[in-house]
PDB file of N, CA and C in Angstrom:
ATOM      1  N   UNK D 261       0.849  -1.185   0.000  1.00 83.00           N
ATOM      2  CA  UNK D 261       0.000   0.000   0.000  1.00 83.00           C
ATOM      3  C   UNK D 261       0.892   1.245   0.000  1.00 83.00           C
ATOM      4  N   UNK D 262       0.694   2.092  -0.989  1.00 88.00           N
ATOM      5  CA  UNK D 262       1.517   3.289  -1.140  1.00 88.00           C
ATOM      6  C   UNK D 262       1.459   4.238   0.035  1.00 88.00           C
ATOM      7  N   UNK D 263       0.276   4.384   0.631  1.00 92.00           N
ATOM      8  CA  UNK D 263       0.131   5.295   1.771  1.00 92.00           C
ATOM      9  C   UNK D 263       0.946   4.811   2.961  1.00 92.00           C
ATOM     10  N   UNK D 264       0.910   3.527   3.223  1.00 95.00           N
ATOM     11  CA  UNK D 264       1.658   2.968   4.353  1.00 95.00           C
ATOM     12  C   UNK D 264       3.162   3.092   4.128  1.00 95.00           C
ATOM     13  N   UNK D 265       3.602   2.848   2.907  1.00 94.00           N
ATOM     14  CA  UNK D 265       5.027   2.964   2.592  1.00 94.00           C
ATOM     15  C   UNK D 265       5.482   4.415   2.731  1.00 94.00           C
ATOM     16  N   UNK D 266       4.696   5.341   2.191  1.00 94.00           N
ATOM     17  CA  UNK D 266       5.037   6.764   2.306  1.00 94.00           C
ATOM     18  C   UNK D 266       5.119   7.186   3.757  1.00 94.00           C
ATOM     19  N   UNK D 267       4.154   6.774   4.545  1.00 95.00           N
ATOM     20  CA  UNK D 267       4.128   7.119   5.963  1.00 95.00           C
ATOM     21  C   UNK D 267       5.358   6.575   6.682  1.00 95.00           C
ATOM     22  N   UNK D 268       5.719   5.335   6.396  1.00 96.00           N
ATOM     23  CA  UNK D 268       6.874   4.713   7.047  1.00 96.00           C
ATOM     24  C   UNK D 268       8.176   5.405   6.659  1.00 96.00           C
ATOM     25  N   UNK D 269       8.341   5.705   5.386  1.00 94.00           N
ATOM     26  CA  UNK D 269       9.575   6.345   4.925  1.00 94.00           C
ATOM     27  C   UNK D 269       9.709   7.746   5.509  1.00 94.00           C
ATOM     28  N   UNK D 270       8.629   8.515   5.479  1.00 95.00           N
ATOM     29  CA  UNK D 270       8.684   9.875   6.021  1.00 95.00           C
ATOM     30  C   UNK D 270       8.925   9.839   7.525  1.00 95.00           C
ATOM     31  N   UNK D 271       8.277   8.915   8.215  1.00 94.00           N
ATOM     32  CA  UNK D 271       8.490   8.782   9.655  1.00 94.00           C
ATOM     33  C   UNK D 271       9.924   8.420   9.990  1.00 94.00           C
ATOM     34  N   UNK D 272      10.500   7.487   9.248  1.00 96.00           N
ATOM     35  CA  UNK D 272      11.887   7.086   9.463  1.00 96.00           C
ATOM     36  C   UNK D 272      12.830   8.262   9.206  1.00 96.00           C
ATOM     37  N   UNK D 273      12.622   8.955   8.106  1.00 94.00           N
ATOM     38  CA  UNK D 273      13.480  10.089   7.767  1.00 94.00           C
ATOM     39  C   UNK D 273      13.396  11.181   8.829  1.00 94.00           C
ATOM     40  N   UNK D 274      12.196  11.463   9.295  1.00 92.00           N
ATOM     41  CA  UNK D 274      12.043  12.498  10.328  1.00 92.00           C
ATOM     42  C   UNK D 274      12.742  12.081  11.615  1.00 92.00           C
ATOM     43  N   UNK D 275      12.658  10.807  11.983  1.00 94.00           N
ATOM     44  CA  UNK D 275      13.316  10.354  13.212  1.00 94.00           C
ATOM     45  C   UNK D 275      14.837  10.438  13.095  1.00 94.00           C
ATOM     46  N   UNK D 276      15.352  10.374  11.872  1.00 96.00           N
ATOM     47  CA  UNK D 276      16.787  10.515  11.622  1.00 96.00           C
ATOM     48  C   UNK D 276      17.177  11.959  11.295  1.00 96.00           C
ATOM     49  N   UNK D 277      16.208  12.857  11.404  1.00 95.00           N
ATOM     50  CA  UNK D 277      16.405  14.286  11.108  1.00 95.00           C
ATOM     51  C   UNK D 277      16.880  14.517   9.669  1.00 95.00           C
ATOM     52  N   UNK D 278      16.313  13.751   8.760  1.00 94.00           N
ATOM     53  CA  UNK D 278      16.612  13.910   7.343  1.00 94.00           C
ATOM     54  C   UNK D 278      15.484  14.677   6.673  1.00 94.00           C
ATOM     55  N   UNK D 279      15.827  15.408   5.643  1.00 92.00           N
ATOM     56  CA  UNK D 279      14.821  16.115   4.866  1.00 92.00           C
ATOM     57  C   UNK D 279      14.297  15.176   3.781  1.00 92.00           C
ATOM     58  N   UNK D 280      13.000  15.175   3.579  1.00 92.00           N
ATOM     59  CA  UNK D 280      12.372  14.321   2.578  1.00 92.00           C
ATOM     60  C   UNK D 280      11.836  15.192   1.449  1.00 92.00           C
ATOM     61  N   UNK D 281      12.121  14.791   0.217  1.00 93.00           N
ATOM     62  CA  UNK D 281      11.555  15.437  -0.957  1.00 93.00           C
ATOM     63  C   UNK D 281      10.717  14.392  -1.678  1.00 93.00           C
ATOM     64  N   UNK D 282       9.429  14.638  -1.776  1.00 95.00           N
ATOM     65  CA  UNK D 282       8.536  13.720  -2.483  1.00 95.00           C
ATOM     66  C   UNK D 282       8.547  14.077  -3.967  1.00 95.00           C
ATOM     67  N   UNK D 283       8.819  13.100  -4.797  1.00 94.00           N
ATOM     68  CA  UNK D 283       8.839  13.302  -6.240  1.00 94.00           C
ATOM     69  C   UNK D 283       7.614  12.649  -6.864  1.00 94.00           C
ATOM     70  N   UNK D 284       7.168  13.211  -7.968  1.00 94.00           N
ATOM     71  CA  UNK D 284       6.061  12.615  -8.702  1.00 94.00           C
ATOM     72  C   UNK D 284       4.698  12.906  -8.114  1.00 94.00           C
ATOM     73  N   UNK D 285       4.567  14.013  -7.386  1.00 95.00           N
ATOM     74  CA  UNK D 285       3.272  14.376  -6.804  1.00 95.00           C
ATOM     75  C   UNK D 285       2.380  14.879  -7.935  1.00 95.00           C
ATOM     76  N   UNK D 286       1.248  14.211  -8.139  1.00 94.00           N
ATOM     77  CA  UNK D 286       0.404  14.507  -9.289  1.00 94.00           C
ATOM     78  C   UNK D 286      -0.933  15.141  -8.944  1.00 94.00           C
ATOM     79  N   UNK D 287      -1.308  15.189  -7.672  1.00 94.00           N
ATOM     80  CA  UNK D 287      -2.617  15.753  -7.329  1.00 94.00           C
ATOM     81  C   UNK D 287      -2.552  16.518  -6.019  1.00 94.00           C
ATOM     82  N   UNK D 288      -3.519  17.404  -5.830  1.00 93.00           N
ATOM     83  CA  UNK D 288      -3.618  18.156  -4.576  1.00 93.00           C
ATOM     84  C   UNK D 288      -3.857  17.211  -3.408  1.00 93.00           C
ATOM     85  N   UNK D 289      -4.580  16.134  -3.643  1.00 95.00           N
ATOM     86  CA  UNK D 289      -4.842  15.160  -2.580  1.00 95.00           C
ATOM     87  C   UNK D 289      -3.546  14.506  -2.115  1.00 95.00           C
ATOM     88  N   UNK D 290      -2.689  14.144  -3.063  1.00 95.00           N
ATOM     89  CA  UNK D 290      -1.394  13.569  -2.699  1.00 95.00           C
ATOM     90  C   UNK D 290      -0.557  14.583  -1.919  1.00 95.00           C
ATOM     91  N   UNK D 291      -0.548  15.830  -2.373  1.00 94.00           N
ATOM     92  CA  UNK D 291       0.223  16.870  -1.687  1.00 94.00           C
ATOM     93  C   UNK D 291      -0.287  17.073  -0.263  1.00 94.00           C
ATOM     94  N   UNK D 292      -1.601  17.113  -0.087  1.00 95.00           N
ATOM     95  CA  UNK D 292      -2.181  17.268   1.254  1.00 95.00           C
ATOM     96  C   UNK D 292      -1.806  16.094   2.150  1.00 95.00           C
ATOM     97  N   UNK D 293      -1.881  14.888   1.609  1.00 96.00           N
ATOM     98  CA  UNK D 293      -1.522  13.690   2.366  1.00 96.00           C
ATOM     99  C   UNK D 293      -0.075  13.775   2.845  1.00 96.00           C
ATOM    100  N   UNK D 294       0.818  14.152   1.940  1.00 96.00           N
ATOM    101  CA  UNK D 294       2.235  14.239   2.281  1.00 96.00           C
ATOM    102  C   UNK D 294       2.497  15.340   3.304  1.00 96.00           C
ATOM    103  N   UNK D 295       1.835  16.490   3.141  1.00 94.00           N
ATOM    104  CA  UNK D 295       1.983  17.574   4.118  1.00 94.00           C
ATOM    105  C   UNK D 295       1.541  17.116   5.498  1.00 94.00           C
ATOM    106  N   UNK D 296       0.441  16.392   5.555  1.00 95.00           N
ATOM    107  CA  UNK D 296      -0.066  15.899   6.841  1.00 95.00           C
ATOM    108  C   UNK D 296       0.907  14.926   7.505  1.00 95.00           C
ATOM    109  N   UNK D 297       1.742  14.276   6.711  1.00 94.00           N
ATOM    110  CA  UNK D 297       2.759  13.372   7.256  1.00 94.00           C
ATOM    111  C   UNK D 297       4.029  14.122   7.655  1.00 94.00           C
ATOM    112  N   UNK D 298       4.095  15.410   7.317  1.00 92.00           N
ATOM    113  CA  UNK D 298       5.267  16.203   7.662  1.00 92.00           C
ATOM    114  C   UNK D 298       6.261  16.388   6.533  1.00 92.00           C
ATOM    115  N   UNK D 299       5.867  16.030   5.318  1.00 93.00           N
ATOM    116  CA  UNK D 299       6.724  16.229   4.148  1.00 93.00           C
ATOM    117  C   UNK D 299       6.312  17.540   3.484  1.00 93.00           C
ATOM    118  N   UNK D 300       7.215  18.514   3.484  1.00 88.00           N
ATOM    119  CA  UNK D 300       6.867  19.830   2.961  1.00 88.00           C
ATOM    120  C   UNK D 300       7.672  20.214   1.726  1.00 88.00           C
ATOM    121  N   UNK D 301       8.442  19.304   1.204  1.00 92.00           N
ATOM    122  CA  UNK D 301       9.190  19.541  -0.032  1.00 92.00           C
ATOM    123  C   UNK D 301       8.703  18.526  -1.060  1.00 92.00           C
ATOM    124  N   UNK D 302       8.173  19.049  -2.161  1.00 93.00           N
ATOM    125  CA  UNK D 302       7.577  18.173  -3.173  1.00 93.00           C
ATOM    126  C   UNK D 302       7.839  18.725  -4.560  1.00 93.00           C
ATOM    127  N   UNK D 303       7.755  17.835  -5.525  1.00 91.00           N
ATOM    128  CA  UNK D 303       7.798  18.247  -6.917  1.00 91.00           C
ATOM    129  C   UNK D 303       6.922  17.294  -7.713  1.00 91.00           C
ATOM    130  N   UNK D 304       6.483  17.764  -8.857  1.00 92.00           N
ATOM    131  CA  UNK D 304       5.675  16.917  -9.718  1.00 92.00           C
ATOM    132  C   UNK D 304       4.674  17.723 -10.523  1.00 92.00           C
ATOM    133  N   UNK D 305       3.902  17.031 -11.338  1.00 91.00           N
ATOM    134  CA  UNK D 305       2.937  17.677 -12.220  1.00 91.00           C
ATOM    135  C   UNK D 305       1.855  18.437 -11.468  1.00 91.00           C
ATOM    136  N   UNK D 306       1.642  18.134 -10.205  1.00 90.00           N
ATOM    137  CA  UNK D 306       0.683  18.888  -9.401  1.00 90.00           C
ATOM    138  C   UNK D 306       1.083  20.362  -9.344  1.00 90.00           C
ATOM    139  N   UNK D 307       2.369  20.629  -9.420  1.00 86.00           N
ATOM    140  CA  UNK D 307       2.883  21.985  -9.269  1.00 86.00           C
ATOM    141  C   UNK D 307       3.268  22.618 -10.595  1.00 86.00           C
ATOM    142  N   UNK D 308       3.809  21.832 -11.504  1.00 87.00           N
ATOM    143  CA  UNK D 308       4.220  22.361 -12.802  1.00 87.00           C
ATOM    144  C   UNK D 308       4.632  21.223 -13.721  1.00 87.00           C
ATOM    145  N   UNK D 309       4.455  21.442 -14.993  1.00 90.00           N
ATOM    146  CA  UNK D 309       5.043  20.553 -15.987  1.00 90.00           C
ATOM    147  C   UNK D 309       6.547  20.801 -15.976  1.00 90.00           C
ATOM    148  N   UNK D 310       7.345  19.910 -16.553  1.00 91.00           N
ATOM    149  CA  UNK D 310       8.783  20.167 -16.631  1.00 91.00           C
ATOM    150  C   UNK D 310       9.047  21.475 -17.386  1.00 91.00           C
ATOM    151  N   UNK D 311       9.981  22.259 -16.874  1.00 91.00           N
ATOM    152  CA  UNK D 311      10.303  23.550 -17.473  1.00 91.00           C
ATOM    153  C   UNK D 311      11.753  23.579 -17.939  1.00 91.00           C
ATOM    154  N   UNK D 312      11.987  24.335 -18.991  1.00 94.00           N
ATOM    155  CA  UNK D 312      13.363  24.617 -19.402  1.00 94.00           C
ATOM    156  C   UNK D 312      13.976  25.532 -18.351  1.00 94.00           C
ATOM    157  N   UNK D 313      15.288  25.486 -18.209  1.00 90.00           N
ATOM    158  CA  UNK D 313      15.962  26.304 -17.198  1.00 90.00           C
ATOM    159  C   UNK D 313      15.584  27.777 -17.330  1.00 90.00           C
ATOM    160  N   UNK D 314      15.447  28.256 -18.542  1.00 92.00           N
ATOM    161  CA  UNK D 314      15.118  29.667 -18.761  1.00 92.00           C
ATOM    162  C   UNK D 314      13.696  30.025 -18.333  1.00 92.00           C
ATOM    163  N   UNK D 315      12.844  29.031 -18.119  1.00 91.00           N
ATOM    164  CA  UNK D 315      11.454  29.277 -17.725  1.00 91.00           C
ATOM    165  C   UNK D 315      11.233  29.259 -16.216  1.00 91.00           C
ATOM    166  N   UNK D 316      12.211  28.789 -15.451  1.00 85.00           N
ATOM    167  CA  UNK D 316      12.010  28.582 -14.016  1.00 85.00           C
ATOM    168  C   UNK D 316      11.777  29.888 -13.268  1.00 85.00           C
ATOM    169  N   UNK D 317      12.674  30.858 -13.421  1.00 84.00           N
ATOM    170  CA  UNK D 317      12.541  32.117 -12.676  1.00 84.00           C
ATOM    171  C   UNK D 317      11.245  32.840 -13.044  1.00 84.00           C
ATOM    172  N   UNK D 318      10.899  32.989 -14.325  1.00 88.00           N
ATOM    173  CA  UNK D 318       9.614  33.624 -14.641  1.00 88.00           C
ATOM    174  C   UNK D 318       8.410  32.864 -14.067  1.00 88.00           C
ATOM    175  N   UNK D 319       8.480  31.537 -14.048  1.00 84.00           N
ATOM    176  CA  UNK D 319       7.387  30.745 -13.478  1.00 84.00           C
ATOM    177  C   UNK D 319       7.204  31.062 -12.000  1.00 84.00           C
ATOM    178  N   UNK D 320       8.302  31.080 -11.258  1.00 82.00           N
ATOM    179  CA  UNK D 320       8.220  31.356  -9.823  1.00 82.00           C
ATOM    180  C   UNK D 320       7.720  32.773  -9.584  1.00 82.00           C
ATOM    181  N   UNK D 321       8.205  33.729 -10.367  1.00 84.00           N
ATOM    182  CA  UNK D 321       7.751  35.113 -10.222  1.00 84.00           C
ATOM    183  C   UNK D 321       6.257  35.232 -10.513  1.00 84.00           C
ATOM    184  N   UNK D 322       5.770  34.486 -11.490  1.00 85.00           N
ATOM    185  CA  UNK D 322       4.359  34.562 -11.871  1.00 85.00           C
ATOM    186  C   UNK D 322       3.438  33.894 -10.861  1.00 85.00           C
ATOM    187  N   UNK D 323       3.907  32.836 -10.201  1.00 78.00           N
ATOM    188  CA  UNK D 323       3.029  32.144  -9.263  1.00 78.00           C
ATOM    189  C   UNK D 323       2.871  32.916  -7.976  1.00 78.00           C
ATOM    190  N   UNK D 324       3.911  33.630  -7.561  1.00 71.00           N
ATOM    191  CA  UNK D 324       3.819  34.454  -6.359  1.00 71.00           C
ATOM    192  C   UNK D 324       3.426  33.692  -5.114  1.00 71.00           C
ATOM    193  N   UNK D 325       3.711  32.403  -5.058  1.00 63.00           N
ATOM    194  CA  UNK D 325       3.271  31.608  -3.912  1.00 63.00           C
ATOM    195  C   UNK D 325       4.330  31.483  -2.829  1.00 63.00           C
ATOM    196  N   UNK D 326       5.438  32.193  -2.969  1.00 57.00           N
ATOM    197  CA  UNK D 326       6.474  32.154  -1.947  1.00 57.00           C
ATOM    198  C   UNK D 326       7.277  30.871  -1.928  1.00 57.00           C
ATOM    199  N   UNK D 327       7.174  30.085  -2.973  1.00 58.00           N
ATOM    200  CA  UNK D 327       7.926  28.829  -3.026  1.00 58.00           C
ATOM    201  C   UNK D 327       9.415  29.118  -3.067  1.00 58.00           C
ATOM    202  N   UNK D 328      10.170  28.276  -2.438  1.00 61.00           N
ATOM    203  CA  UNK D 328      11.618  28.429  -2.489  1.00 61.00           C
ATOM    204  C   UNK D 328      12.181  27.448  -3.502  1.00 61.00           C
ATOM    205  N   UNK D 329      13.299  27.808  -4.074  1.00 60.00           N
ATOM    206  CA  UNK D 329      13.923  26.966  -5.084  1.00 60.00           C
ATOM    207  C   UNK D 329      15.353  26.706  -4.665  1.00 60.00           C
ATOM    208  N   UNK D 330      15.733  25.443  -4.711  1.00 60.00           N
ATOM    209  CA  UNK D 330      17.122  25.055  -4.478  1.00 60.00           C
ATOM    210  C   UNK D 330      17.542  24.169  -5.623  1.00 60.00           C
ATOM    211  N   UNK D 331      18.709  24.440  -6.159  1.00 58.00           N
ATOM    212  CA  UNK D 331      19.215  23.569  -7.214  1.00 58.00           C
ATOM    213  C   UNK D 331      19.905  22.373  -6.583  1.00 58.00           C
ATOM    214  N   UNK D 332      19.867  21.279  -7.275  1.00 58.00           N
ATOM    215  CA  UNK D 332      20.544  20.070  -6.811  1.00 58.00           C
ATOM    216  C   UNK D 332      21.390  19.529  -7.940  1.00 58.00           C
ATOM    217  N   UNK D 333      22.352  18.684  -7.570  1.00 54.00           N
ATOM    218  CA  UNK D 333      23.168  17.985  -8.549  1.00 54.00           C
ATOM    219  C   UNK D 333      23.950  18.893  -9.388  1.00 54.00           C
TER     220      UNK D 333
END
């Protein structure tokens, strides 16, 4: 069951003081579920389609939702 696995992984990570990033979030319901488990970093089609690097800053400026962006890798 995906919900049980997500709950266990997030719980384990939190107990180890690790930050969790949920990937592949496709719906508001999934995002709400993850937030309720304590996962506040997410990405996926629920938030945006894949963007070219040149589109990222204008997208964030246009949404005005206060989202933070960190580059990885």
